[in-house]
Amino acid sequence: MTRTLAAGYTLRGDAPPLTDYLELRRVSGLSEKTPEQGVAALEGSWAFRHVVDPNGTVVGMGRIIGDGGWYFLIADMATLPEHQGRGIASAILDALLNHIRASAPAGPYVTLTADPPGRRLYESRGFTDVAPAATGMHLRLS
Ligand SMILES: CC(C)(COP(=O)(O)OP(=O)(O)OC[C@H]1O[C@@H](n2cnc3c(N)ncnc32)[C@H](O)[C@@H]1OP(=O)(O)O)[C@@H](O)C(=O)NCCC(=O)NCCS
């Protein structure tokens, strides 16, 4: 099903300010990042979307890290807790996927690592588990 963005919210086609990016990650329960990491995220993404409330407060975001050719990674999907369940992440994800459809050559591969809160959203948009054919892996360097 497709959840509609609740009235009063505005979807924007760019990155949020750095302070909002860092705060949204922290408040939504994602790992905290430094300003240096945040600047690189804002400047180095292939696409970014965020949503503001009627006061102009940034309440949700999501982005794509990609090569523009075929490989696209969805990241930083986050909505402030008090604004969750109002279609904000759905609108952001749909906008990001539509941007890939409109801008990338045929046959794009879209991937993400799904934390439990996002699984239902991603499945509703057609994402499937890579297992058992493959295993998601990660490496944290110090
Ligand atoms: C995952 C997340 C981004 C969803 O944001 P959201 O704006 O609330 O999402 P939406 O309102 O568009 O709802 C999308 C789906 O999320 C789920 N959802 C949203 N709010 C929920 C809530 N309070 N409780 C349970 N499920 C919820 C629903 O399953 C919904 O699907 P539905 O439309 O079939 O009901 C948000 O929960 C979040 O920021 N979580 C913490 C950070 C995180 O884990 N991010 C994902 C990283 S992979």
Tab-separated table of C-alpha atoms and ligand atoms in Angstrom:
chain	number	residue	atom	x	y	z
A	1	MET	CA	0.000	0.000	0.000
A	2	THR	CA	1.068	3.596	-0.493
A	3	ARG	CA	0.807	5.907	2.505
A	4	THR	CA	0.090	9.536	1.609
A	5	LEU	CA	2.125	12.341	3.160
A	6	ALA	CA	-0.063	13.930	5.829
A	7	ALA	CA	-1.338	17.475	5.271
A	8	GLY	CA	0.941	20.327	6.290
A	9	TYR	CA	4.206	18.597	5.462
A	10	THR	CA	6.374	19.609	2.502
A	11	LEU	CA	8.751	17.324	0.631
A	12	ARG	CA	11.959	19.023	-0.480
A	13	GLY	CA	14.303	17.769	-3.155
A	14	ASP	CA	17.601	18.462	-1.470
A	15	ALA	CA	19.609	17.809	1.683
A	16	PRO	CA	18.660	19.264	5.068
A	17	PRO	CA	21.065	21.612	6.860
A	18	LEU	CA	23.984	19.907	8.600
A	19	THR	CA	22.686	20.497	12.122
A	20	ASP	CA	19.317	18.955	11.232
A	21	TYR	CA	20.988	15.985	9.551
A	22	LEU	CA	23.052	15.228	12.647
A	23	GLU	CA	20.144	15.794	15.021
A	24	LEU	CA	17.687	13.708	13.022
A	25	ARG	CA	20.060	10.753	13.054
A	26	ARG	CA	20.595	11.100	16.788
A	27	VAL	CA	16.971	11.620	17.818
A	28	SER	CA	15.633	8.832	15.593
A	29	GLY	CA	18.029	6.362	17.205
A	30	LEU	CA	20.584	5.996	14.428
A	31	SER	CA	24.278	6.149	15.336
A	32	GLU	CA	25.620	9.631	15.903
A	33	LYS	CA	27.940	11.159	13.317
A	34	THR	CA	30.473	13.976	13.519
A	35	PRO	CA	30.105	17.258	11.619
A	36	GLU	CA	32.947	16.138	9.345
A	37	GLN	CA	31.063	12.943	8.490
A	38	GLY	CA	27.854	14.909	8.051
A	39	VAL	CA	29.320	17.409	5.605
A	40	ALA	CA	30.624	14.560	3.454
A	41	ALA	CA	27.212	12.884	3.539
A	42	LEU	CA	25.415	16.045	2.472
A	43	GLU	CA	27.888	16.893	-0.283
A	44	GLY	CA	28.618	13.409	-1.549
A	45	SER	CA	25.169	11.903	-2.007
A	46	TRP	CA	23.671	11.204	-5.421
A	47	ALA	CA	20.240	12.349	-4.227
A	48	PHE	CA	18.740	13.690	-1.027
A	49	ARG	CA	15.184	14.404	0.098
A	50	HIS	CA	13.821	15.843	3.315
A	51	VAL	CA	10.449	16.825	4.728
A	52	VAL	CA	9.611	19.911	6.768
A	53	ASP	CA	6.579	20.584	8.934
A	54	PRO	CA	4.494	23.799	8.724
A	55	ASN	CA	7.064	25.564	10.936
A	56	GLY	CA	9.898	24.663	8.576
A	57	THR	CA	11.346	22.157	11.027
A	58	VAL	CA	13.098	19.223	9.366
A	59	VAL	CA	11.159	16.115	10.443
A	60	GLY	CA	12.350	13.431	8.012
A	61	MET	CA	15.063	12.611	5.495
A	62	GLY	CA	16.548	9.993	3.230
A	63	ARG	CA	19.276	9.843	0.624
A	64	ILE	CA	20.905	7.811	-2.103
A	65	ILE	CA	24.600	7.070	-2.367
A	66	GLY	CA	25.140	6.015	-5.936
A	67	ASP	CA	27.205	6.076	-9.086
A	68	GLY	CA	24.363	7.347	-11.252
A	69	GLY	CA	24.873	4.381	-13.540
A	70	TRP	CA	23.533	1.260	-11.933
A	71	TYR	CA	24.329	0.999	-8.191
A	72	PHE	CA	22.237	2.884	-5.651
A	73	LEU	CA	22.282	2.580	-1.854
A	74	ILE	CA	19.396	4.003	0.172
A	75	ALA	CA	20.639	5.483	3.466
A	76	ASP	CA	19.729	7.773	6.354
A	77	MET	CA	16.004	7.052	6.281
A	78	ALA	CA	14.814	8.728	9.491
A	79	THR	CA	11.721	10.487	10.821
A	80	LEU	CA	11.485	12.338	14.150
A	81	PRO	CA	9.626	10.045	16.589
A	82	GLU	CA	6.718	12.433	17.170
A	83	HIS	CA	6.112	12.668	13.401
A	84	GLN	CA	6.283	8.957	12.602
A	85	GLY	CA	3.350	7.107	11.092
A	86	ARG	CA	2.269	10.054	8.926
A	87	GLY	CA	3.695	8.927	5.612
A	88	ILE	CA	6.884	10.973	5.779
A	89	ALA	CA	9.359	8.150	5.142
A	90	SER	CA	7.046	6.672	2.509
A	91	ALA	CA	6.985	9.965	0.611
A	92	ILE	CA	10.761	10.294	0.850
A	93	LEU	CA	11.412	6.732	-0.300
A	94	ASP	CA	8.955	7.049	-3.190
A	95	ALA	CA	10.605	10.298	-4.288
A	96	LEU	CA	14.063	8.717	-4.160
A	97	LEU	CA	12.954	5.658	-6.134
A	98	ASN	CA	11.169	7.839	-8.683
A	99	HIS	CA	14.362	9.841	-9.120
A	100	ILE	CA	16.256	6.653	-9.917
A	101	ARG	CA	13.545	5.600	-12.365
A	102	ALA	CA	13.649	9.000	-14.070
A	103	SER	CA	17.395	9.582	-14.116
A	104	ALA	CA	19.280	6.285	-14.219
A	105	PRO	CA	19.894	4.012	-17.197
A	106	ALA	CA	17.716	0.913	-17.414
A	107	GLY	CA	18.421	-1.867	-14.953
A	108	PRO	CA	19.418	-0.042	-11.751
A	109	TYR	CA	20.251	-2.104	-8.656
A	110	VAL	CA	18.884	-0.552	-5.467
A	111	THR	CA	20.063	-1.839	-2.113
A	112	LEU	CA	19.829	-0.977	1.579
A	113	THR	CA	20.362	-2.386	5.026
A	114	ALA	CA	16.982	-2.588	6.732
A	115	ASP	CA	16.783	-1.928	10.448
A	116	PRO	CA	13.636	-3.464	11.994
A	117	PRO	CA	11.558	-0.214	11.991
A	118	GLY	CA	11.983	0.155	8.241
A	119	ARG	CA	11.380	-3.396	7.061
A	120	ARG	CA	7.663	-3.110	6.427
A	121	LEU	CA	8.133	0.125	4.502
A	122	TYR	CA	10.838	-1.353	2.289
A	123	GLU	CA	8.924	-4.576	1.674
A	124	SER	CA	5.868	-2.555	0.679
A	125	ARG	CA	7.981	-0.974	-2.065
A	126	GLY	CA	9.231	-4.322	-3.357
A	127	PHE	CA	12.533	-4.775	-1.535
A	128	THR	CA	13.346	-8.395	-0.708
A	129	ASP	CA	15.863	-10.084	1.570
A	130	VAL	CA	19.134	-11.005	-0.138
A	131	ALA	CA	19.286	-14.199	1.971
A	132	PRO	CA	19.673	-17.085	1.448
A	133	ALA	CA	21.343	-16.431	-1.897
A	134	ALA	CA	23.638	-13.857	-0.295
A	135	THR	CA	24.504	-12.470	3.132
A	136	GLY	CA	24.699	-8.837	4.128
A	137	MET	CA	28.114	-8.038	5.585
A	138	HIS	CA	29.713	-4.973	7.088
A	139	LEU	CA	33.071	-3.833	8.410
A	140	ARG	CA	33.684	-1.058	10.901
A	141	LEU	CA	37.204	0.348	10.681
A	142	SER	CA	38.596	2.230	13.672
B	1	LIG	C1	11.593	3.693	9.643
B	1	LIG	C2	11.073	5.115	9.731
B	1	LIG	C3	12.006	6.005	8.902
B	1	LIG	C4	9.651	5.187	9.152
B	1	LIG	O1	9.284	6.555	9.127
B	1	LIG	P1	7.747	7.046	9.090
B	1	LIG	O2	7.767	8.446	8.585
B	1	LIG	O3	7.104	6.810	10.383
B	1	LIG	O4	7.135	6.061	7.997
B	1	LIG	P2	5.676	6.137	7.334
B	1	LIG	O5	4.752	6.955	8.157
B	1	LIG	O6	5.865	6.507	5.903
B	1	LIG	O7	5.208	4.637	7.463
B	1	LIG	C5	5.887	3.615	6.748
B	1	LIG	C6	5.721	2.313	7.470
B	1	LIG	O8	6.484	2.391	8.676
B	1	LIG	C7	5.770	1.719	9.715
B	1	LIG	N1	5.572	2.643	10.835
B	1	LIG	C8	5.588	3.967	10.810
B	1	LIG	N2	5.417	4.455	12.042
B	1	LIG	C9	5.284	3.406	12.852
B	1	LIG	C10	5.093	3.264	14.239
B	1	LIG	N3	4.998	4.318	15.042
B	1	LIG	N4	5.021	2.030	14.733
B	1	LIG	C11	5.134	0.970	13.935
B	1	LIG	N5	5.308	1.034	12.612
B	1	LIG	C12	5.394	2.245	12.081
B	1	LIG	C13	4.475	1.270	9.187
B	1	LIG	O9	4.588	-0.104	8.954
B	1	LIG	C14	4.299	1.992	7.886
B	1	LIG	O10	3.725	1.095	6.967
B	1	LIG	P3	2.155	1.240	6.583
B	1	LIG	O11	2.062	2.441	5.734
B	1	LIG	O12	1.907	-0.022	5.855
B	1	LIG	O13	1.404	1.362	7.871
B	1	LIG	C15	10.998	5.609	11.199
B	1	LIG	O14	10.295	4.638	11.949
B	1	LIG	C16	12.355	5.880	11.839
B	1	LIG	O15	12.921	6.964	11.683
B	1	LIG	N6	12.866	4.903	12.621
B	1	LIG	C17	14.108	5.080	13.348
B	1	LIG	C18	15.301	5.134	12.409
B	1	LIG	C19	15.386	3.874	11.562
B	1	LIG	O16	15.357	2.777	12.072
B	1	LIG	N7	15.466	4.098	10.243
B	1	LIG	C20	15.501	3.015	9.280
B	1	LIG	C21	16.900	2.675	8.952
B	1	LIG	S1	16.928	1.281	7.809
